[in-house]
PDB file of N, CA and C in Angstrom:
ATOM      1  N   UNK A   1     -59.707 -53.979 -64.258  1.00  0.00           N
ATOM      2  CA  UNK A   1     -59.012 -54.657 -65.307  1.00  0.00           C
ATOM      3  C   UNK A   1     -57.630 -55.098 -64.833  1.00  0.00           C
ATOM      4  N   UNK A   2     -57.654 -55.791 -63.641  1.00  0.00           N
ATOM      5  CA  UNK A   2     -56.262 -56.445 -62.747  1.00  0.00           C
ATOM      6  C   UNK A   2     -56.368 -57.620 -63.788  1.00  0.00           C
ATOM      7  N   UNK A   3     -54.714 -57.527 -63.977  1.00  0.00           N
ATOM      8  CA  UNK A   3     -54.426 -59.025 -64.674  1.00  0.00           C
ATOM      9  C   UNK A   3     -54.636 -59.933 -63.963  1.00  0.00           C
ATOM     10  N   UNK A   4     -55.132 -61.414 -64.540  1.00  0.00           N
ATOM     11  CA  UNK A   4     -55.703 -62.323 -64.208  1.00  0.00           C
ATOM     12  C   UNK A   4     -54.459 -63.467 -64.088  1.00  0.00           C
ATOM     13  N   UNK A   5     -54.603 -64.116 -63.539  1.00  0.00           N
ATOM     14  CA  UNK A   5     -55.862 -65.127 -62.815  1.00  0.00           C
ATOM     15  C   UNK A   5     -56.171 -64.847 -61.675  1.00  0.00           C
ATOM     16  N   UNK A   6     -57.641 -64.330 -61.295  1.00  0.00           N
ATOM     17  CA  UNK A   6     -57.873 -63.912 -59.815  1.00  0.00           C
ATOM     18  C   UNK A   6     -59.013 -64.667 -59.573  1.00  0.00           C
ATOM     19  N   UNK A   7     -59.030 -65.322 -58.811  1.00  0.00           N
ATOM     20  CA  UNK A   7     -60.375 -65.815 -58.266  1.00  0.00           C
ATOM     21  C   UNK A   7     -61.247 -65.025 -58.266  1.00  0.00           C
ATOM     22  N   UNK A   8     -62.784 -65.638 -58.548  1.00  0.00           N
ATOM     23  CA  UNK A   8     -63.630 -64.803 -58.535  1.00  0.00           C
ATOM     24  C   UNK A   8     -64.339 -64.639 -57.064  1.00  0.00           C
ATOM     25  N   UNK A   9     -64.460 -63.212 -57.072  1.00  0.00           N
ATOM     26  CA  UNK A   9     -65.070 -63.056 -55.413  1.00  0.00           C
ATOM     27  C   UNK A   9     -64.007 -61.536 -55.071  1.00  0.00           C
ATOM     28  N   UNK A  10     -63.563 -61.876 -53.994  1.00  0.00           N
ATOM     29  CA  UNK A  10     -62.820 -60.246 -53.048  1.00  0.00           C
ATOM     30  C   UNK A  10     -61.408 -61.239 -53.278  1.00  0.00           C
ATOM     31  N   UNK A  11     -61.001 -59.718 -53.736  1.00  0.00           N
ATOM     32  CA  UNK A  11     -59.578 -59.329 -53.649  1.00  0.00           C
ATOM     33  C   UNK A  11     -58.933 -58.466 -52.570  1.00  0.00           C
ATOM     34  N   UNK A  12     -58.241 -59.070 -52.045  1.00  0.00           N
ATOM     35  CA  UNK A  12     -57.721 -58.077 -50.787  1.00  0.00           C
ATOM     36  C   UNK A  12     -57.186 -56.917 -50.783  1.00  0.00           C
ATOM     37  N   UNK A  13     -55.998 -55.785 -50.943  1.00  0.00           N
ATOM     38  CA  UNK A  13     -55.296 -54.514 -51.105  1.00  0.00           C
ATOM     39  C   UNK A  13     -54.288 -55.184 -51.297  1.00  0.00           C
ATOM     40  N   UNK A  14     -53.421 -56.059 -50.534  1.00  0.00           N
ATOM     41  CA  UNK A  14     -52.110 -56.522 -50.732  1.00  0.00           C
ATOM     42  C   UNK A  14     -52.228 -57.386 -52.028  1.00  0.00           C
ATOM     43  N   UNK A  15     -53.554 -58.086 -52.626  1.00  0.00           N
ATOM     44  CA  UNK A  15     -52.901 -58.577 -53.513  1.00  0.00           C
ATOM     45  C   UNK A  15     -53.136 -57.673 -54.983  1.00  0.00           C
ATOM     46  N   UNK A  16     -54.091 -56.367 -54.944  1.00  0.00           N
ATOM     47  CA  UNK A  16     -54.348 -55.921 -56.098  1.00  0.00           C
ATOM     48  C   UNK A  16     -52.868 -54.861 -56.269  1.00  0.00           C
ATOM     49  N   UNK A  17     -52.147 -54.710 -55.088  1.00  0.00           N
ATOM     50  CA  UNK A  17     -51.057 -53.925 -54.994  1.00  0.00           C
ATOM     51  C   UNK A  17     -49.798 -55.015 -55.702  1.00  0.00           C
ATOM     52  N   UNK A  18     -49.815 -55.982 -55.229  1.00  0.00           N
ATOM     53  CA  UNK A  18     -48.930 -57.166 -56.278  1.00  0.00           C
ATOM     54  C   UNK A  18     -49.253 -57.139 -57.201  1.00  0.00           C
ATOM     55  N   UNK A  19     -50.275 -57.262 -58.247  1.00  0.00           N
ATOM     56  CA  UNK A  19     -50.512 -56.863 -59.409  1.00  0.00           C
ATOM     57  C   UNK A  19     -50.235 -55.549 -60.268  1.00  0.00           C
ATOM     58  N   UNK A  20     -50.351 -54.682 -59.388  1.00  0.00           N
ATOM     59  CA  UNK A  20     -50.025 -53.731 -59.774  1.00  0.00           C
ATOM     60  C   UNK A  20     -48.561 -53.370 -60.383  1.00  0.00           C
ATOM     61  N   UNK A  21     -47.767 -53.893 -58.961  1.00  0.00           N
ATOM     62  CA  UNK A  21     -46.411 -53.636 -59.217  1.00  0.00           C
ATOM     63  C   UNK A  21     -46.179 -54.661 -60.027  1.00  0.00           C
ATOM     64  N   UNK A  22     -46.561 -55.735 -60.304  1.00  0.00           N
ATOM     65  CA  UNK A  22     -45.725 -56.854 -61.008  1.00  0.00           C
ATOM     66  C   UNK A  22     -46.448 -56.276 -62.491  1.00  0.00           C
ATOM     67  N   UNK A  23     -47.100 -55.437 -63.028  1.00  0.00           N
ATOM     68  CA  UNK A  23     -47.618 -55.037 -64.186  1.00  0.00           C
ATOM     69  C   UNK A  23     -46.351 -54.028 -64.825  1.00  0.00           C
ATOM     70  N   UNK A  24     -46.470 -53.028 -63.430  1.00  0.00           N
ATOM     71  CA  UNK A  24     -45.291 -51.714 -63.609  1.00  0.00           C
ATOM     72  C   UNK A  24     -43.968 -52.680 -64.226  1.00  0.00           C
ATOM     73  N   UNK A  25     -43.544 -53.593 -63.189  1.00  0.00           N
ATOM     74  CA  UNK A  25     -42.109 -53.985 -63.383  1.00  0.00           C
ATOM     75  C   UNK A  25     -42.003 -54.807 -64.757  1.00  0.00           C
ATOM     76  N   UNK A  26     -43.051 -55.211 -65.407  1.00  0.00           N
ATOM     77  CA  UNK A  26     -43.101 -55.800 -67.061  1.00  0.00           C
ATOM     78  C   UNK A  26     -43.127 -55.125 -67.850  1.00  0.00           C
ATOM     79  N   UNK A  27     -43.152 -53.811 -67.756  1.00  0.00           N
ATOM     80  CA  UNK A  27     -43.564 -52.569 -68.320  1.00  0.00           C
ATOM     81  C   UNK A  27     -44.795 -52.284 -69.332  1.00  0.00           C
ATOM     82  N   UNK A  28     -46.033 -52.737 -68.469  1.00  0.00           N
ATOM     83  CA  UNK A  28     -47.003 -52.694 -68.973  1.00  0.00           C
ATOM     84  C   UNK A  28     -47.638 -51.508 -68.463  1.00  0.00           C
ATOM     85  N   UNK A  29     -48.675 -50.902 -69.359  1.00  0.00           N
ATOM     86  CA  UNK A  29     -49.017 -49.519 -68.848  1.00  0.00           C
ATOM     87  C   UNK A  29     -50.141 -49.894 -69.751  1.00  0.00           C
ATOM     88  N   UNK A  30     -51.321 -48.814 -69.289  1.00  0.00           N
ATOM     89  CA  UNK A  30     -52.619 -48.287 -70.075  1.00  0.00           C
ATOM     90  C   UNK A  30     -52.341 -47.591 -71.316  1.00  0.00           C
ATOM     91  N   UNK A  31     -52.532 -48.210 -72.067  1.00  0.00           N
ATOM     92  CA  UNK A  31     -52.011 -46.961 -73.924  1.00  0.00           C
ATOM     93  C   UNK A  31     -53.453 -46.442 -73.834  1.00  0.00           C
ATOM     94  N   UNK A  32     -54.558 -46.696 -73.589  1.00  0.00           N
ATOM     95  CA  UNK A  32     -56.141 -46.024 -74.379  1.00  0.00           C
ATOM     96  C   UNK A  32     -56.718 -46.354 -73.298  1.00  0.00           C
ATOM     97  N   UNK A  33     -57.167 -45.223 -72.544  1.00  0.00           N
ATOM     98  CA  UNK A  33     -58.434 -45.078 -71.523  1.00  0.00           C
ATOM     99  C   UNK A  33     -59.570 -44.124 -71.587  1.00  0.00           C
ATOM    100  N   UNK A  34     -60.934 -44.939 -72.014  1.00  0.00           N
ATOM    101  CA  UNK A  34     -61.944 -43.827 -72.505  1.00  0.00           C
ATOM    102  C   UNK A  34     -63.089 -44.663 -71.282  1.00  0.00           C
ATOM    103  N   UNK A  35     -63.956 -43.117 -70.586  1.00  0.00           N
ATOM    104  CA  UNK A  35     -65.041 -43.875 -69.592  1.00  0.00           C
ATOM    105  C   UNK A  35     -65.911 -43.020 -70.399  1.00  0.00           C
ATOM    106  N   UNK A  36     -67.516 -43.476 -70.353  1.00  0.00           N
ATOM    107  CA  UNK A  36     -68.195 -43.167 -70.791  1.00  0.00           C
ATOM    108  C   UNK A  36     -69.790 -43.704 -69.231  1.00  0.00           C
ATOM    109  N   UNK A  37     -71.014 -43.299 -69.818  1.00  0.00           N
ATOM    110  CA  UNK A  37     -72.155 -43.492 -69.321  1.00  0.00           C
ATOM    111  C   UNK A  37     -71.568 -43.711 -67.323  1.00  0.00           C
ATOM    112  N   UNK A  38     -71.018 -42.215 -66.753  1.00  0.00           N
ATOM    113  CA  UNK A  38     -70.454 -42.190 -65.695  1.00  0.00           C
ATOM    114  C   UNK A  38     -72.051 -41.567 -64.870  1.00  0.00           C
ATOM    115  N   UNK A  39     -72.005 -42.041 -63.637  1.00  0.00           N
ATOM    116  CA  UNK A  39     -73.248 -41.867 -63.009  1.00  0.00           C
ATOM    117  C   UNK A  39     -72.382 -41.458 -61.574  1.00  0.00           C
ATOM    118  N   UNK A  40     -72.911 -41.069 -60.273  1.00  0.00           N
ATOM    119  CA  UNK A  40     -72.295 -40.427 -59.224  1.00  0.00           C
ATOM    120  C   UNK A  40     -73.477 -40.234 -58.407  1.00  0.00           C
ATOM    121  N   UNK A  41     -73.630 -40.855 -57.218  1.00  0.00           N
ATOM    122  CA  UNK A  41     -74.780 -41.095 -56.318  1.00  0.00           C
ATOM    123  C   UNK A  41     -74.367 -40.889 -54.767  1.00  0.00           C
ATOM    124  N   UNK A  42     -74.232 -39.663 -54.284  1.00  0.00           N
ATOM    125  CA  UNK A  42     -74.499 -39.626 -52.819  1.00  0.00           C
ATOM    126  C   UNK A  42     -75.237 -40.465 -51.927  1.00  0.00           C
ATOM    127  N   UNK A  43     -74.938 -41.662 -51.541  1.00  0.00           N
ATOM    128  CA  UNK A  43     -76.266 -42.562 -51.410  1.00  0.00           C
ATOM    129  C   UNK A  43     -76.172 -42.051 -50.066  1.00  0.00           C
ATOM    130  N   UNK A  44     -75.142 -41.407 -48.893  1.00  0.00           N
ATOM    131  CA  UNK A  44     -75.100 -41.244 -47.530  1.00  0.00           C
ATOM    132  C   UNK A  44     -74.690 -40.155 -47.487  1.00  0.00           C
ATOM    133  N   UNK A  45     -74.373 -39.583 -46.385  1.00  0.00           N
ATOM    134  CA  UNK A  45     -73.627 -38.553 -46.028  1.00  0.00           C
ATOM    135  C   UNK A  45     -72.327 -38.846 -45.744  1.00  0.00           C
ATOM    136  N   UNK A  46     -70.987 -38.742 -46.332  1.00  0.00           N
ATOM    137  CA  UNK A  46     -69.604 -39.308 -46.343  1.00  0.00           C
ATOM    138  C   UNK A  46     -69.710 -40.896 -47.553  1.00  0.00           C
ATOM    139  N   UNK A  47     -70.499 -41.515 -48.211  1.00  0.00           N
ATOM    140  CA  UNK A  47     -71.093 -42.334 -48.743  1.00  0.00           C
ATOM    141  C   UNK A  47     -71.346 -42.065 -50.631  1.00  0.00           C
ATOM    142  N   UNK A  48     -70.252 -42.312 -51.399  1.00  0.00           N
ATOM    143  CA  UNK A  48     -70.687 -42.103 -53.181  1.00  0.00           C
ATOM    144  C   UNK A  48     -70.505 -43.528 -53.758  1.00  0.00           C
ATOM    145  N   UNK A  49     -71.210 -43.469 -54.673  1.00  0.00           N
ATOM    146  CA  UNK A  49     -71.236 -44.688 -55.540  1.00  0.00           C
ATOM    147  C   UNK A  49     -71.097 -43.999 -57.180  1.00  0.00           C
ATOM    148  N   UNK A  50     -69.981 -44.701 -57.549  1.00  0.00           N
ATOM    149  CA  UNK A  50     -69.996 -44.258 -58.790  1.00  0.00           C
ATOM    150  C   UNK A  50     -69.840 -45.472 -59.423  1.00  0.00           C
ATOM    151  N   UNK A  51     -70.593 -45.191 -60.717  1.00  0.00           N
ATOM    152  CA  UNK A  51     -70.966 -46.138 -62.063  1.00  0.00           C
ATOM    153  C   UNK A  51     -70.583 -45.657 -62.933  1.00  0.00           C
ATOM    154  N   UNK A  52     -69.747 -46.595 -63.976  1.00  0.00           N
ATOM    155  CA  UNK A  52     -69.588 -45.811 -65.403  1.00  0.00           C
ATOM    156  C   UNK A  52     -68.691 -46.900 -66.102  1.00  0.00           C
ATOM    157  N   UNK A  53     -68.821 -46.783 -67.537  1.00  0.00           N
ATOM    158  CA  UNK A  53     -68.470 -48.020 -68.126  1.00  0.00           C
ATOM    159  C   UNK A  53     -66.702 -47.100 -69.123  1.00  0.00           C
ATOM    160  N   UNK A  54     -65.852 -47.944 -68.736  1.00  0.00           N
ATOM    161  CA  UNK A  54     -64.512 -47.525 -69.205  1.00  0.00           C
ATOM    162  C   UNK A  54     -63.942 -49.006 -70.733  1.00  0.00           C
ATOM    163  N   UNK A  55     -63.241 -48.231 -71.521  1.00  0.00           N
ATOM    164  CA  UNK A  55     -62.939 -49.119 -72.636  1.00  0.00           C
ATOM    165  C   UNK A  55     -61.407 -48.719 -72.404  1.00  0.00           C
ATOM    166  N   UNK A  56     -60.693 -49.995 -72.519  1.00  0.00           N
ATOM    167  CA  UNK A  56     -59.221 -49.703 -72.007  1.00  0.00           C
ATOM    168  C   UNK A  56     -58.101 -50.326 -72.725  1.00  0.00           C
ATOM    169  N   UNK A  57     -56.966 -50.013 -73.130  1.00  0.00           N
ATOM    170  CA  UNK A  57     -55.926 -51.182 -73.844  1.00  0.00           C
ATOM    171  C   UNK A  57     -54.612 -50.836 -73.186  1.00  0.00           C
ATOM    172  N   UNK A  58     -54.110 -52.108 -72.823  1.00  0.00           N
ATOM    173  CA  UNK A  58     -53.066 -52.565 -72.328  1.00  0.00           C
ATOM    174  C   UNK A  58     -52.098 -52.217 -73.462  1.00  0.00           C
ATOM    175  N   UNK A  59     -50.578 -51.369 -73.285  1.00  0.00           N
ATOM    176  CA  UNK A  59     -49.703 -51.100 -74.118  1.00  0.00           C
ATOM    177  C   UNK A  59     -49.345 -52.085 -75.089  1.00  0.00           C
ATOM    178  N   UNK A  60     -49.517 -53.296 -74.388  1.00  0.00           N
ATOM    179  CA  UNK A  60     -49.145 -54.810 -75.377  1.00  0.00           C
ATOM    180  C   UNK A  60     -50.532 -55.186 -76.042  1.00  0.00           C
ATOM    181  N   UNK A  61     -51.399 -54.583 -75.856  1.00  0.00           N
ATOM    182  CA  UNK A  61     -52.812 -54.994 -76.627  1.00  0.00           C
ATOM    183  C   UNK A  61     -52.860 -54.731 -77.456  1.00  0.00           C
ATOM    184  N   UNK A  62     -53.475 -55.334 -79.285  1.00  0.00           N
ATOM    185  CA  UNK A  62     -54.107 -54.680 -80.025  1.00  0.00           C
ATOM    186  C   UNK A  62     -55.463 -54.137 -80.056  1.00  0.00           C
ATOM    187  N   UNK A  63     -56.269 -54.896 -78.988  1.00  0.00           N
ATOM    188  CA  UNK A  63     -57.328 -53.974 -78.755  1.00  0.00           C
ATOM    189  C   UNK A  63     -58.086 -53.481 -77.753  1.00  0.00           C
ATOM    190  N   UNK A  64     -59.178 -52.786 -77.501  1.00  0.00           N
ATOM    191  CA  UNK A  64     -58.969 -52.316 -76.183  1.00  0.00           C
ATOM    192  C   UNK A  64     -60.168 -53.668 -75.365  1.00  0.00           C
ATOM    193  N   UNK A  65     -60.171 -53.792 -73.975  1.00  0.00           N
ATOM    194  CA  UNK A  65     -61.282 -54.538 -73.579  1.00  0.00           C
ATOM    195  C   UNK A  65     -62.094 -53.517 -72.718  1.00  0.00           C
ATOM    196  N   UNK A  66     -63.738 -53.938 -72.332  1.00  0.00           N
ATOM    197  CA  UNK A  66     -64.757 -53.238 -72.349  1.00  0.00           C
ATOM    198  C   UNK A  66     -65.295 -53.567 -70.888  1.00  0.00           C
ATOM    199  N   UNK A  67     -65.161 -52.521 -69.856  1.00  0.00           N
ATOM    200  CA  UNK A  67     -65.872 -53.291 -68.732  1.00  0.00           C
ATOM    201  C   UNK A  67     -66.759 -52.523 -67.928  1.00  0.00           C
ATOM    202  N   UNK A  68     -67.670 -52.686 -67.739  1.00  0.00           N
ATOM    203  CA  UNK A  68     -68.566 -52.065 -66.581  1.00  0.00           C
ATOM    204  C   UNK A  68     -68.283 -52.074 -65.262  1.00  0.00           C
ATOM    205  N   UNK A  69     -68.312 -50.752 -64.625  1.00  0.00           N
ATOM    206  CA  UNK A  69     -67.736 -50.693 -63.289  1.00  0.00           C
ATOM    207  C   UNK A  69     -68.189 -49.858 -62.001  1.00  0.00           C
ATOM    208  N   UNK A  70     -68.411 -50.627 -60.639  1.00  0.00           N
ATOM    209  CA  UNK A  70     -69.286 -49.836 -59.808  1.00  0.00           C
ATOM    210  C   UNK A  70     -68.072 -49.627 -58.695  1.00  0.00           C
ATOM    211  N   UNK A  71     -67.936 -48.742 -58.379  1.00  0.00           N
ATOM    212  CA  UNK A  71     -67.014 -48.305 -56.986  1.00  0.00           C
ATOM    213  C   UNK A  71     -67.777 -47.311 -55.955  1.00  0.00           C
ATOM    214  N   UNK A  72     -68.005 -47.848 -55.219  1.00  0.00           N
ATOM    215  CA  UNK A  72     -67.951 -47.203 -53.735  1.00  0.00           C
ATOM    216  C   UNK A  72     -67.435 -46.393 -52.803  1.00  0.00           C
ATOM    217  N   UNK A  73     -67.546 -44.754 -52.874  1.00  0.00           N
ATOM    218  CA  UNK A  73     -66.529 -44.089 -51.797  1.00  0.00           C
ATOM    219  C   UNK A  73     -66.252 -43.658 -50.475  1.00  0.00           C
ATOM    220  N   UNK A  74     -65.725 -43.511 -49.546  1.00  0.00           N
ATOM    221  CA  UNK A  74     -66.528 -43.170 -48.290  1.00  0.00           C
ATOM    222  C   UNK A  74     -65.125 -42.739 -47.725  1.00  0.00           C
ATOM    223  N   UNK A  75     -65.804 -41.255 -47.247  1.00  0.00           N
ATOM    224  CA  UNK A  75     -64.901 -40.010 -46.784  1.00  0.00           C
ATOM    225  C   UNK A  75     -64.460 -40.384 -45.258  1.00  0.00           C
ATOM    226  N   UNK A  76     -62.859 -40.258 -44.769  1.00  0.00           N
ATOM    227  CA  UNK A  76     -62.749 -40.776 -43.810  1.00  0.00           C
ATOM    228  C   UNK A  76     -61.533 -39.683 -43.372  1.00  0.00           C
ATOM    229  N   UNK A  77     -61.445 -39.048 -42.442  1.00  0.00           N
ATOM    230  CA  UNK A  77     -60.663 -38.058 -41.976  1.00  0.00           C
ATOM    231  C   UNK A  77     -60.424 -36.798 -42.890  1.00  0.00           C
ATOM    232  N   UNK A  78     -61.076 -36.410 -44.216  1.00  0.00           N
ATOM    233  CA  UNK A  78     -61.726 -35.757 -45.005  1.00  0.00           C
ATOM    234  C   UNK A  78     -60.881 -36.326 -46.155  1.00  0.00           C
ATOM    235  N   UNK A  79     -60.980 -37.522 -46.323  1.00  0.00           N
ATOM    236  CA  UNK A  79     -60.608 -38.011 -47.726  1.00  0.00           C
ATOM    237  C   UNK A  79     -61.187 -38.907 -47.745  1.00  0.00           C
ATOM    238  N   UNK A  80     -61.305 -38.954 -49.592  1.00  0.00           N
ATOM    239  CA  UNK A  80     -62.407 -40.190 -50.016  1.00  0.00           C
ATOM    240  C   UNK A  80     -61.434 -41.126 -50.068  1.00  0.00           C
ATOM    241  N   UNK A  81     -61.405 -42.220 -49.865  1.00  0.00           N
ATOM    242  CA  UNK A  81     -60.937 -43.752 -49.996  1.00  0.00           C
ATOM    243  C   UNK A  81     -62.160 -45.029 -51.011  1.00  0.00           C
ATOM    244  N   UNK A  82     -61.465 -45.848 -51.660  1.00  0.00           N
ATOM    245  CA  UNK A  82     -62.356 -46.761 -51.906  1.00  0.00           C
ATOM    246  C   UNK A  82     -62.542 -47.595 -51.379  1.00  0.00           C
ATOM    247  N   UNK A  83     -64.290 -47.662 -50.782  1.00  0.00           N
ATOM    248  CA  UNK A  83     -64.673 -48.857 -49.555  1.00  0.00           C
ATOM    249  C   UNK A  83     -64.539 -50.501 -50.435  1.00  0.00           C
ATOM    250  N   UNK A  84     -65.151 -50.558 -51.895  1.00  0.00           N
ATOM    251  CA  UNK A  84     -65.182 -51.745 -52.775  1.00  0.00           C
ATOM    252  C   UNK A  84     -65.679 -50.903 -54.676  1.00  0.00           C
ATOM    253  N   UNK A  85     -64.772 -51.931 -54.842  1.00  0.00           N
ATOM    254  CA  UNK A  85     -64.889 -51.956 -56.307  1.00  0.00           C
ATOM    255  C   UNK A  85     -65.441 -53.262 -57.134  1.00  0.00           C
ATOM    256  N   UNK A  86     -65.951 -53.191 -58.021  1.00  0.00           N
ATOM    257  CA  UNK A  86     -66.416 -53.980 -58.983  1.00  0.00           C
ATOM    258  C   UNK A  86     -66.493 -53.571 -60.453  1.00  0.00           C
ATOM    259  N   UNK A  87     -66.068 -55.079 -61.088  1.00  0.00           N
ATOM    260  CA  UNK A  87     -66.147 -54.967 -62.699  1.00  0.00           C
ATOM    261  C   UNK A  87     -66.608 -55.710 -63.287  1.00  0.00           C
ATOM    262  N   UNK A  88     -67.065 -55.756 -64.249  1.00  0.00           N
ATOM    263  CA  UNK A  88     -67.490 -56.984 -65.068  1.00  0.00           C
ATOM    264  C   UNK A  88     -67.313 -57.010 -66.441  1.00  0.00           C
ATOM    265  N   UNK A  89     -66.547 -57.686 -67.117  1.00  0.00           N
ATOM    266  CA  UNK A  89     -65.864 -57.349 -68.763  1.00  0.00           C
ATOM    267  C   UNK A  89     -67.190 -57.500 -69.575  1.00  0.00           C
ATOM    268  N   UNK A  90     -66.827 -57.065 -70.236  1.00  0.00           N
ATOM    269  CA  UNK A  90     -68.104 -57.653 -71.900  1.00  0.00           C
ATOM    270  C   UNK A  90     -67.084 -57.967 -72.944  1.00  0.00           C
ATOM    271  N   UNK A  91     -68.103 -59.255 -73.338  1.00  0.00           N
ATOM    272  CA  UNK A  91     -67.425 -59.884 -74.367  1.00  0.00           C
ATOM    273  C   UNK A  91     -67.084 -59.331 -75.725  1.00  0.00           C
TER     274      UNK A  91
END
């Protein structure tokens, strides 16, 4: 749920990290974060996939928006990192 306008496709680290901070410095924050139907799949050895659908509102929102979301983890000097993420809103 990176503020938009982002092209659709891959987002790099440097630019979801600009978003980030340019969110912080407006003083926008998460007021309501609820995940629900969370799933967790060892698909490898060092290798998780997690699924689960989160409902979220932006401090300036009146309401929350709804998105489905798959992330990818993979353990690398014994920490998990995220290899890729994905979302997809509902209307």
């Amino acid at each position: 749920m990176l503020p938009g306008p982002f092209p659709i496709g891959r987002i790099d680290v440097d630019t979801a990290v600009e978003a980030i901070r340019g969110e912080n410095a407006a003083g926008r924050h998460w007021a309501e974060v609820s995940f629900s139907a969370e799933t967790a799949v060892e698909v490898a050895a060092g290798t998780c996939l997690v699924a689960y659908h989160a409902d979220a509102r932006w401090n300036d929102q009146p309401t929350a928006e709804a998105v489905d979301c798959l992330t990818v983890y993979v353990k690398r000097e014994g920490r998990w990192r995220v290899a890729a993420h994905q979302q997809t809103g509902n209307p």
